[in-house]
Amino acid sequence: MRANKKRYRFIPFLSIGGIAVLFFTLLVFPAYAQEVSGFARVLGLPVNDTRLIVLRILQGVWIITTLIGITVAVLGFVRLRSAREDEDLGAEASAKRNLILGAMIAVIGLVLFGVITIIYSRIAQSYTKETPPPFKAADISQPIYFGEYQSKQSRIETHYPARDEKNIPRNVKILITFREAIRANSIRAEDGTLISSSIRLYQISPTPTPDGLSVPANVTVSDDSKTVVISPINLLGIPDATSLYGVTLMSSVLTSGGESLFGNTGGYSWQFEVSGLVDNEPPRITHVFPTIPLQDQELSVARNALVQITFSEALDPSLVSGEKISVQDLETGALIAGTILVGNQYRTVTFVPRELCGTNNCKEPVYCFPEKGGRYQVSLKAATLAQQRTQESPHRAAYPYNGIVDAAGNSLDGGGKNGADRNGKADGPPADNFVWTFTIIKNLEVTPPSIESVNPRRDGTKVDVTAPIDITFSKYMDLNSLHQSSIYLSNDVSYWVESEQDATSTRTHARIQHDPLKKDQLYQPEVRASARDVYQNCYNPCTGPSPQVR
């Protein structure tokens, strides 16, 4: 009997040892939660938390221990039956000991596996709720995807305000464009207000919005269900002082097919700084293509040209439509059918004619003005001003808007024909409708664009980790084609692209704005063939310098 007791003496030590390792894991290892990668990804963890990694390993250890115990017990049972049939008392006693030993090991393994699984679940749940961990002013400099959906830049095309943008006016609207259509009723209630469990707009400082609540706001969704405009009912922030605001998109945002946009536990967050001022400046036009000549002579362009208008600030994209922007054949009086697109951080509007006329150097379809050519006129309609305006908002448009307005609701300062009467204030239609004309010729312009210069230079070293990356193209580019899909930086840093046409030449400057780069790491920005010029020609990736920096 004493020998049997010695045989099982290790069982209590096994149990105590397992529990000791468990509590050592929970108490000693800090809760470092980072974006899932490496070993944590192999283990199927939601985040890189040291505690979860150790607990997952312990789960494996105890399930293997349980299987070993079951195996020993089964072998003992088989030996016990055989010994009884042979009437071998010594073998029978040995088989009983093995059966009991295996059963005890299996029970202890199952109990400890269950305890570890419960603790693992409790810790993991803190990362898989639909709302992310609360932000502090010191740790919100990085936009984050959270939960099971970690891949950056994959679900959102762009948003305004941009990440960490400062000096945002108190009367701003939040603009978000997704890469695929969403269900409007997953973000907008029946009364048109924001559903805070799907998209949360909240103040971080100085007076944090209570957890789970959102700043009251109305929501509009574009016709293609890809762009969302969030209009706060009250002014954001406080007068004459800065405030920090955050936006969180959660797993309740659904695609048009009814699936969660970010996965069951994923989402996206970013923040911006609101000034204590109200935007009372009307938007103005900074560049058009076809360009307006200095003299009265009209510019002649090939029939595969796009019409492009760039503004001084972000527009309300839900209002940019054929009713506000039109292209007319001056010979016949007919309106030209086409598609209107908004891009370049909501600052550029592009009109694409609808007549298919061939393919470009990437074998993509090209759309043209009628082959006959002729003179055409582009008209932009300013919004009617509100009857009751204050000194703080003298250019505020009447709602619902019937013309072009910026993201703060100010009407366009168009200035009439060629913008000649622009005066720095919004006068409403017809005085501030913007009009210009150009001539279409029958030819096609098929010369692809190239890159003339990049900054930082190729193979540059000791580059400022916060400095933007500048790319100069040889031609006017379609600014709406310059974005994260056509200009690629890296998977390990969040970035966005801003572009503008050169005021003194026919070049285009694209700028990659980004979060701080990692020091001593090689980056090789890539401009892809989906970058196109204003004649719809693809960029040839084999031309021009490739910006490779460290």
Coordinates of C-alpha atoms in Angstrom, one line a residue:
M1 CA 0.0 0.0 0.0
R2 CA 2.9 2.3 0.9
A3 CA 4.3 1.8 -2.6
N4 CA 1.0 2.7 -4.2
K5 CA 0.9 6.0 -2.1
K6 CA 4.4 6.8 -3.4
R7 CA 3.3 6.2 -6.9
Y8 CA 0.5 8.8 -6.7
R9 CA 2.4 11.3 -4.5
F10 CA 3.3 13.4 -7.6
I11 CA -0.4 14.1 -8.4
P12 CA -0.9 16.9 -5.9
F13 CA 2.4 18.4 -7.0
L14 CA 1.2 18.2 -10.6
S15 CA -2.0 20.1 -9.7
I16 CA -0.3 22.7 -7.6
G17 CA 2.4 23.2 -10.2
G18 CA -0.1 23.8 -13.0
I19 CA -2.1 26.3 -10.9
A20 CA 1.2 28.1 -9.9
V21 CA 2.2 28.5 -13.6
L22 CA -1.2 29.8 -14.4
F23 CA -1.2 32.5 -11.7
F24 CA 2.5 33.4 -12.5
T25 CA 1.3 34.0 -16.1
L26 CA -1.5 36.3 -15.0
L27 CA 0.4 38.3 -12.4
V28 CA 3.9 38.6 -13.8
F29 CA 3.3 39.2 -17.5
P30 CA 1.9 42.7 -18.3
A31 CA -1.0 43.1 -20.7
Y32 CA 0.9 44.2 -23.8
A33 CA -1.8 44.3 -26.6
Q34 CA -0.5 45.1 -30.0
E35 CA -1.7 44.5 -33.6
V36 CA -1.8 40.7 -34.2
S37 CA 1.2 39.3 -36.0
G38 CA 3.9 36.6 -35.9
F39 CA 3.5 34.0 -33.3
A40 CA 0.1 35.3 -32.1
R41 CA -1.3 35.0 -35.6
V42 CA -0.1 31.4 -35.7
L43 CA -1.9 30.7 -32.4
G44 CA -5.1 32.4 -33.7
L45 CA -5.1 35.2 -31.1
P46 CA -7.0 38.5 -31.5
V47 CA -4.0 40.5 -30.4
N48 CA -0.3 40.2 -29.3
D49 CA -1.0 39.9 -25.6
T50 CA 1.7 38.0 -23.7
R51 CA -0.8 36.6 -21.3
L52 CA -3.0 35.2 -24.1
I53 CA 0.1 33.6 -25.8
V54 CA 1.1 31.8 -22.6
L55 CA -2.5 30.8 -21.8
R56 CA -2.9 29.4 -25.3
I57 CA 0.3 27.3 -24.9
L58 CA -0.9 26.1 -21.5
Q59 CA -4.2 25.0 -23.1
G60 CA -2.1 22.9 -25.5
V61 CA 0.0 21.4 -22.7
W62 CA -3.0 20.4 -20.6
I63 CA -5.0 19.0 -23.5
I64 CA -2.0 16.9 -24.4
T65 CA -1.7 15.9 -20.7
T66 CA -5.4 14.9 -20.7
L67 CA -5.0 12.8 -23.8
I68 CA -2.0 11.0 -22.3
G69 CA -4.0 10.3 -19.1
I70 CA -6.9 8.9 -21.2
T71 CA -4.4 6.8 -23.1
V72 CA -2.9 5.4 -19.9
A73 CA -6.3 4.7 -18.5
V74 CA -7.5 2.9 -21.6
L75 CA -4.4 0.8 -21.7
G76 CA -4.8 0.0 -18.0
F77 CA -8.4 -1.1 -18.6
V78 CA -7.4 -3.4 -21.5
R79 CA -4.6 -4.9 -19.4
L80 CA -7.0 -5.4 -16.5
R81 CA -9.4 -7.4 -18.6
S82 CA -6.6 -9.5 -20.0
A83 CA -5.2 -10.1 -16.5
R84 CA -8.6 -11.2 -15.1
E85 CA -9.0 -13.6 -18.0
D86 CA -5.6 -15.1 -17.2
E87 CA -6.2 -15.0 -13.4
D88 CA -2.9 -13.2 -13.0
L89 CA -3.2 -11.3 -9.7
G90 CA 0.1 -9.4 -10.1
A91 CA -0.8 -8.1 -13.6
E92 CA -4.3 -7.3 -12.4
A93 CA -3.0 -5.1 -9.6
S94 CA -0.6 -3.3 -11.9
A95 CA -3.4 -2.7 -14.5
K96 CA -5.6 -1.2 -11.8
R97 CA -2.9 1.2 -10.7
N98 CA -2.4 2.3 -14.4
L99 CA -6.2 2.7 -14.8
I100 CA -6.5 4.9 -11.7
L101 CA -3.3 6.9 -12.5
G102 CA -4.5 7.6 -16.1
A103 CA -8.0 8.6 -14.9
M104 CA -6.5 11.0 -12.3
I105 CA -4.2 12.6 -14.8
A106 CA -7.0 13.0 -17.3
V107 CA -9.3 14.6 -14.7
I108 CA -6.7 17.1 -13.6
G109 CA -5.8 18.0 -17.2
L110 CA -9.4 18.6 -18.0
V111 CA -10.0 20.7 -14.9
L112 CA -7.0 22.9 -15.5
F113 CA -7.8 23.1 -19.3
G114 CA -11.3 24.4 -18.4
V115 CA -10.0 26.9 -15.9
I116 CA -7.4 28.2 -18.4
T117 CA -10.1 28.4 -21.1
I118 CA -12.4 30.5 -18.9
I119 CA -9.6 32.9 -18.0
Y120 CA -8.5 33.1 -21.6
S121 CA -12.0 34.0 -22.8
R122 CA -12.4 36.7 -20.2
I123 CA -9.1 38.4 -21.3
A124 CA -9.9 37.9 -25.0
Q125 CA -13.3 39.5 -24.6
S126 CA -11.8 42.8 -23.7
Y127 CA -10.4 42.9 -27.2
T128 CA -13.4 41.6 -29.1
K129 CA -16.1 43.9 -28.0
E130 CA -17.7 46.1 -30.6
T131 CA -16.2 49.2 -29.1
P132 CA -12.4 49.6 -28.8
P133 CA -10.5 50.4 -25.6
P134 CA -11.1 54.0 -24.4
F135 CA -8.6 56.4 -25.9
K136 CA -6.4 58.7 -23.9
A137 CA -5.0 62.0 -25.3
A138 CA -1.5 60.5 -25.1
D139 CA -2.2 57.4 -27.1
I140 CA -4.4 58.3 -30.0
S141 CA -1.9 59.5 -32.5
Q142 CA -2.3 56.3 -34.6
P143 CA -5.5 55.4 -36.5
I144 CA -6.3 51.8 -35.7
Y145 CA -8.3 48.9 -37.1
F146 CA -9.2 46.8 -34.1
G147 CA -10.5 43.4 -33.3
E148 CA -10.4 40.6 -35.8
Y149 CA -10.1 43.0 -38.7
Q150 CA -6.5 44.3 -38.7
S151 CA -5.5 45.0 -42.3
K152 CA -5.1 48.8 -42.7
Q153 CA -6.6 50.9 -45.5
S154 CA -8.7 48.0 -46.9
R155 CA -12.2 49.0 -46.2
I156 CA -12.1 52.8 -46.3
E157 CA -11.2 54.8 -49.4
T158 CA -10.8 58.1 -47.6
H159 CA -12.3 60.3 -44.9
Y160 CA -12.4 64.0 -43.8
P161 CA -11.1 65.3 -41.5
A162 CA -7.9 63.4 -42.1
R163 CA -6.1 61.6 -39.4
D164 CA -4.7 64.0 -36.8
E165 CA -5.7 67.0 -38.9
K166 CA -5.7 70.2 -36.9
N167 CA -7.6 73.5 -37.2
I168 CA -10.9 71.8 -38.1
P169 CA -13.8 74.3 -37.9
R170 CA -16.5 73.8 -35.3
N171 CA -19.2 73.5 -38.0
V172 CA -17.5 70.7 -39.9
K173 CA -19.2 67.6 -41.4
I174 CA -17.6 64.2 -41.1
L175 CA -17.1 62.6 -44.6
I176 CA -16.4 58.9 -45.0
T177 CA -16.0 57.0 -48.3
F178 CA -16.0 53.2 -48.2
R179 CA -14.5 50.9 -50.9
E180 CA -17.9 49.1 -51.2
A181 CA -21.5 50.0 -50.8
I182 CA -23.0 49.8 -47.3
R183 CA -26.5 49.5 -46.0
A184 CA -27.8 52.9 -45.1
N185 CA -30.1 51.6 -42.3
S186 CA -27.1 50.1 -40.5
I187 CA -25.7 53.6 -39.7
R188 CA -28.8 55.8 -40.0
A189 CA -32.0 55.6 -37.9
E190 CA -35.4 56.0 -39.3
D191 CA -35.4 59.7 -38.2
G192 CA -32.2 60.3 -40.1
T193 CA -29.9 60.5 -37.1
L194 CA -26.6 58.6 -36.5
I195 CA -26.7 55.1 -35.0
S196 CA -24.0 55.4 -32.3
S197 CA -23.6 51.6 -32.1
S198 CA -22.3 51.6 -35.7
I199 CA -20.5 55.0 -36.0
R200 CA -19.6 56.9 -32.9
L201 CA -18.5 60.6 -33.0
Y202 CA -17.3 61.6 -29.6
Q203 CA -15.2 64.3 -27.8
I204 CA -12.0 63.0 -26.3
S205 CA -11.0 66.2 -24.5
P206 CA -11.5 68.5 -22.7
T207 CA -14.9 67.0 -21.8
P208 CA -15.0 63.3 -22.9
T209 CA -18.3 62.1 -24.3
P210 CA -19.7 59.3 -22.0
D211 CA -18.8 55.8 -23.1
G212 CA -21.3 54.3 -25.6
L213 CA -22.8 57.7 -26.5
S214 CA -22.3 59.8 -29.6
V215 CA -22.4 63.5 -30.5
P216 CA -26.0 64.0 -31.9
A217 CA -25.8 64.1 -35.7
N218 CA -27.8 63.6 -38.9
V219 CA -26.6 61.3 -41.6
T220 CA -26.9 61.3 -45.4
V221 CA -25.7 58.6 -47.8
S222 CA -24.7 59.0 -51.4
D223 CA -26.6 57.4 -54.3
D224 CA -24.0 54.7 -54.7
S225 CA -24.1 54.0 -50.9
K226 CA -20.4 54.4 -50.6
T227 CA -20.1 57.9 -49.1
V228 CA -21.5 59.0 -45.8
V229 CA -21.9 62.6 -44.6
I230 CA -22.3 63.0 -40.8
S231 CA -23.6 66.5 -39.9
P232 CA -23.4 67.3 -36.1
I233 CA -26.6 68.9 -34.9
N234 CA -24.7 71.3 -32.7
L235 CA -21.3 73.0 -33.2
L236 CA -18.4 70.8 -32.1
G237 CA -15.9 71.9 -29.4
I238 CA -16.0 75.2 -27.5
P239 CA -15.4 78.8 -28.6
D240 CA -11.8 80.0 -28.8
A241 CA -10.2 76.8 -27.6
T242 CA -9.1 73.5 -29.2
S243 CA -10.9 70.2 -28.6
L244 CA -10.0 66.7 -29.6
Y245 CA -12.6 64.5 -31.3
G246 CA -12.6 60.8 -32.3
V247 CA -14.6 58.7 -34.8
T248 CA -15.1 55.0 -34.4
L249 CA -16.6 52.7 -37.0
M250 CA -17.8 49.4 -35.6
S251 CA -18.8 45.9 -36.8
S252 CA -22.4 47.0 -36.9
V253 CA -21.7 48.8 -40.2
L254 CA -23.0 46.4 -42.8
T255 CA -22.3 46.0 -46.5
S256 CA -25.0 46.1 -49.1
G257 CA -25.1 42.3 -48.9
G258 CA -25.8 42.4 -45.1
E259 CA -22.3 41.3 -43.9
S260 CA -20.3 43.2 -41.3
L261 CA -17.9 45.5 -43.1
F262 CA -15.1 44.9 -40.6
G263 CA -15.9 41.4 -39.5
N264 CA -17.8 40.4 -36.3
T265 CA -15.4 42.1 -33.9
G266 CA -13.5 44.6 -36.1
G267 CA -13.6 48.3 -36.6
Y268 CA -11.7 51.5 -37.4
S269 CA -10.9 54.7 -35.4
W270 CA -9.2 58.0 -36.0
Q271 CA -9.1 61.5 -34.4
F272 CA -8.8 65.2 -35.3
E273 CA -8.5 68.5 -33.5
V274 CA -11.3 71.1 -33.6
S275 CA -10.4 74.7 -33.4
G276 CA -12.5 77.2 -31.5
L277 CA -13.5 78.9 -34.7
V278 CA -16.4 78.6 -37.2
D279 CA -15.7 78.2 -40.9
N280 CA -17.2 81.2 -42.5
E281 CA -15.1 81.2 -45.7
P282 CA -16.9 80.1 -48.9
P283 CA -15.2 77.5 -51.1
R284 CA -13.6 78.8 -54.3
I285 CA -12.3 77.1 -57.4
T286 CA -8.5 76.8 -57.5
H287 CA -8.0 75.0 -60.8
V288 CA -10.0 73.6 -63.8
F289 CA -9.2 71.4 -66.7
P290 CA -9.6 72.2 -69.6
T291 CA -7.8 75.3 -68.2
I292 CA -9.0 78.9 -68.6
P293 CA -6.5 80.9 -70.7
L294 CA -5.3 84.3 -69.6
Q295 CA -6.7 85.9 -72.8
D296 CA -10.2 85.3 -74.3
Q297 CA -8.9 82.6 -76.6
E298 CA -10.4 79.2 -75.6
L299 CA -8.3 76.1 -74.9
S300 CA -8.6 73.3 -77.4
V301 CA -8.3 69.7 -76.0
A302 CA -8.6 66.2 -77.4
R303 CA -12.0 64.5 -77.2
N304 CA -10.8 61.9 -74.6
A305 CA -10.3 64.7 -72.1
L306 CA -11.9 64.7 -68.6
V307 CA -13.4 67.8 -67.1
Q308 CA -11.9 68.4 -63.7
I309 CA -12.6 71.1 -61.0
T310 CA -10.5 71.5 -57.9
F311 CA -11.7 73.5 -54.9
S312 CA -10.0 75.3 -52.0
E313 CA -11.5 72.9 -49.4
A314 CA -13.5 69.8 -49.0
L315 CA -17.0 69.8 -50.5
D316 CA -20.1 68.1 -49.2
P317 CA -19.9 65.1 -51.7
S318 CA -23.6 64.1 -51.3
L319 CA -24.6 67.3 -53.2
V320 CA -22.3 67.0 -56.2
S321 CA -24.6 65.8 -59.0
G322 CA -25.7 66.6 -62.5
E323 CA -28.2 69.2 -61.1
K324 CA -25.3 71.3 -59.7
I325 CA -22.6 70.6 -62.3
S326 CA -23.5 70.3 -66.0
V327 CA -21.6 70.2 -69.4
Q328 CA -23.5 71.6 -72.4
D329 CA -22.9 71.4 -76.2
L330 CA -23.1 75.1 -77.2
E331 CA -24.0 74.2 -80.8
T332 CA -27.0 72.0 -80.1
G333 CA -27.8 73.1 -76.5
A334 CA -27.9 69.5 -75.4
L335 CA -26.4 68.4 -72.1
I336 CA -23.6 65.9 -72.3
A337 CA -24.3 62.6 -70.5
G338 CA -21.6 61.6 -68.1
T339 CA -20.6 60.5 -64.7
I340 CA -19.5 62.8 -61.8
L341 CA -16.9 61.6 -59.4
V342 CA -15.5 63.2 -56.2
G343 CA -12.1 62.5 -54.8
N344 CA -8.7 64.0 -53.7
Q345 CA -9.9 64.4 -50.1
Y346 CA -13.3 65.6 -51.4
R347 CA -11.6 68.6 -53.1
T348 CA -11.8 67.5 -56.8
V349 CA -14.8 66.9 -59.0
T350 CA -14.4 65.0 -62.3
F351 CA -16.8 64.7 -65.1
V352 CA -16.4 61.6 -67.3
P353 CA -18.3 61.7 -70.6
R354 CA -20.3 58.5 -71.3
E355 CA -19.5 57.8 -74.9
L356 CA -17.1 54.8 -75.2
C357 CA -14.4 55.5 -77.8
G358 CA -11.7 52.9 -77.3
T359 CA -9.1 51.6 -74.8
N360 CA -6.0 53.1 -73.3
N361 CA -2.5 51.7 -72.9
C362 CA -3.7 49.5 -70.0
K363 CA -6.6 48.1 -72.2
E364 CA -9.1 50.0 -70.0
P365 CA -12.1 51.7 -71.6
V366 CA -11.8 55.3 -72.6
Y367 CA -14.7 57.7 -72.7
C368 CA -15.0 60.7 -75.0
F369 CA -16.9 63.8 -76.0
P370 CA -18.8 63.5 -79.3
E371 CA -16.5 62.9 -82.3
K372 CA -17.8 66.1 -84.1
G373 CA -15.9 68.2 -81.6
G374 CA -17.1 71.8 -81.0
R375 CA -17.5 74.2 -78.1
Y376 CA -18.7 73.2 -74.7
Q377 CA -19.6 75.0 -71.5
V378 CA -19.3 73.8 -67.9
S379 CA -21.7 75.3 -65.3
L380 CA -21.5 75.0 -61.5
K381 CA -24.4 76.2 -59.5
A382 CA -23.9 78.0 -56.2
A383 CA -26.3 77.2 -53.4
T384 CA -29.0 79.7 -52.3
L385 CA -28.1 81.5 -49.1
A386 CA -30.0 81.1 -45.9
Q387 CA -32.4 83.9 -45.2
Q388 CA -31.3 84.1 -41.6
R389 CA -27.5 84.2 -41.3
T390 CA -25.3 85.3 -38.4
Q391 CA -22.1 87.3 -38.3
E392 CA -20.3 84.0 -37.7
S393 CA -21.9 82.3 -40.7
P394 CA -22.6 85.0 -43.4
H395 CA -22.2 82.5 -46.2
R396 CA -24.3 79.7 -44.9
A397 CA -26.5 78.1 -47.5
A398 CA -30.2 77.3 -47.1
Y399 CA -31.0 73.7 -46.2
P400 CA -31.8 71.5 -48.1
Y401 CA -28.9 72.7 -50.3
N402 CA -29.6 73.3 -54.0
G403 CA -26.0 74.0 -55.1
I404 CA -22.4 73.5 -54.3
V405 CA -21.4 73.9 -50.6
D406 CA -18.3 73.0 -48.6
A407 CA -18.1 70.6 -45.7
A408 CA -19.3 73.4 -43.3
G409 CA -22.3 74.3 -45.4
N410 CA -21.0 77.6 -47.0
S411 CA -22.1 78.3 -50.5
L412 CA -19.7 78.6 -53.5
D413 CA -17.9 81.8 -54.3
G414 CA -17.9 81.1 -58.1
G415 CA -17.6 84.5 -59.5
G416 CA -19.5 84.0 -62.7
K417 CA -17.8 83.5 -66.1
N418 CA -14.2 82.3 -65.7
G419 CA -14.5 83.3 -62.0
A420 CA -13.8 86.9 -63.0
D421 CA -16.2 88.4 -60.3
R422 CA -15.1 86.3 -57.4
N423 CA -15.0 88.6 -54.3
G424 CA -14.3 86.4 -51.3
K425 CA -17.9 86.0 -50.2
A426 CA -20.9 83.9 -51.2
D427 CA -23.6 85.8 -53.1
G428 CA -25.6 82.8 -54.2
P429 CA -27.0 82.1 -57.7
P430 CA -26.8 83.4 -60.3
A431 CA -24.0 85.8 -59.4
D432 CA -21.8 83.0 -58.0
N433 CA -22.5 80.3 -60.5
F434 CA -19.2 79.4 -62.2
V435 CA -19.0 79.1 -66.0
W436 CA -16.3 78.5 -68.5
T437 CA -16.0 77.2 -72.0
F438 CA -13.5 75.2 -74.1
T439 CA -13.2 73.6 -77.5
I440 CA -13.0 69.8 -78.3
I441 CA -11.1 68.7 -81.3
K442 CA -11.5 65.3 -83.1
N443 CA -8.0 64.0 -82.2
L444 CA -7.2 61.6 -79.3
E445 CA -4.3 62.4 -76.9
V446 CA -2.6 59.0 -76.2
T447 CA 0.8 60.0 -74.7
P448 CA 1.1 58.3 -71.3
P449 CA 2.3 60.3 -68.3
S450 CA 5.7 59.8 -66.6
I451 CA 7.3 60.7 -63.3
E452 CA 9.7 63.7 -63.5
S453 CA 10.9 63.8 -59.9
V454 CA 10.4 62.4 -56.4
N455 CA 11.3 63.7 -53.0
P456 CA 12.9 62.1 -50.9
R457 CA 15.3 61.1 -53.8
R458 CA 15.8 57.5 -54.8
D459 CA 18.1 55.6 -52.3
G460 CA 17.9 58.5 -49.9
T461 CA 19.0 58.0 -46.3
K462 CA 18.3 59.7 -43.0
V463 CA 14.9 60.8 -44.2
D464 CA 12.6 62.7 -41.9
V465 CA 10.2 60.1 -40.7
T466 CA 7.3 62.6 -40.7
A467 CA 8.0 64.4 -44.0
P468 CA 5.5 63.8 -46.8
I469 CA 6.7 62.0 -50.0
D470 CA 6.3 64.2 -53.1
I471 CA 5.9 62.9 -56.6
T472 CA 5.8 65.1 -59.7
F473 CA 4.1 63.9 -62.9
S474 CA 4.9 65.2 -66.4
K475 CA 1.3 65.9 -67.2
Y476 CA -1.9 66.9 -65.7
M477 CA -3.2 63.8 -63.9
D478 CA -6.7 62.7 -63.1
L479 CA -6.6 63.7 -59.4
N480 CA -9.3 61.2 -58.5
S481 CA -7.1 58.4 -59.8
L482 CA -4.3 59.2 -57.2
H483 CA -5.1 57.4 -54.0
Q484 CA -4.0 54.5 -51.9
S485 CA -4.7 51.9 -54.6
S486 CA -2.6 53.7 -57.3
I487 CA 0.1 55.1 -55.0
Y488 CA 1.3 52.5 -52.5
L489 CA 3.6 53.1 -49.6
S490 CA 3.6 50.2 -47.1
N491 CA 1.3 47.9 -45.2
D492 CA 2.9 48.8 -41.9
V493 CA 2.0 52.5 -41.9
S494 CA -1.2 54.4 -42.4
Y495 CA -1.1 57.0 -45.2
W496 CA -3.3 59.0 -47.6
V497 CA -2.7 60.9 -50.9
E498 CA -3.3 64.6 -51.6
S499 CA -2.8 66.0 -55.1
E500 CA -2.9 69.3 -56.9
Q501 CA -2.2 70.7 -60.4
D502 CA 0.8 73.0 -60.9
A503 CA -0.4 76.6 -61.3
T504 CA 2.5 77.5 -63.6
S505 CA 2.9 74.4 -65.8
T506 CA 1.0 71.3 -66.9
R507 CA 2.5 69.1 -64.2
T508 CA 0.8 67.4 -61.2
H509 CA 2.1 67.1 -57.7
A510 CA 1.0 64.2 -55.6
R511 CA 1.9 64.1 -51.9
I512 CA 1.8 61.0 -49.7
Q513 CA 0.9 62.1 -46.1
H514 CA 1.6 59.4 -43.6
D515 CA 2.1 58.5 -40.0
P516 CA 5.7 58.4 -38.7
L517 CA 7.8 55.9 -40.6
K518 CA 10.0 53.4 -38.8
K519 CA 13.6 54.4 -38.5
D520 CA 16.3 52.5 -40.5
Q521 CA 13.6 50.6 -42.4
L522 CA 13.6 50.6 -46.2
Y523 CA 10.5 52.0 -47.9
Q524 CA 9.8 51.8 -51.6
P525 CA 6.7 53.8 -52.6
E526 CA 5.1 52.4 -55.8
V527 CA 3.1 54.3 -58.4
R528 CA 0.9 51.8 -60.2
A529 CA -0.6 51.8 -63.7
S530 CA -4.0 52.7 -62.3
A531 CA -2.7 56.3 -62.0
R532 CA -4.1 58.1 -65.1
D533 CA -3.7 61.5 -66.7
V534 CA -6.6 63.8 -67.6
Y535 CA -6.8 62.0 -71.0
Q536 CA -7.3 58.6 -69.3
N537 CA -3.9 57.3 -70.2
C538 CA -2.2 55.0 -67.7
Y539 CA 1.1 55.7 -66.0
N540 CA 3.8 53.3 -67.2
P541 CA 5.4 52.0 -64.0
C542 CA 8.7 51.4 -65.9
T543 CA 9.2 55.1 -66.5
G544 CA 10.7 57.7 -64.2
P545 CA 12.6 57.3 -60.9
S546 CA 11.3 54.9 -58.2
P547 CA 11.3 56.6 -54.8
Q548 CA 13.2 54.2 -52.5
V549 CA 14.2 55.7 -49.2
R550 CA 15.5 54.6 -45.8

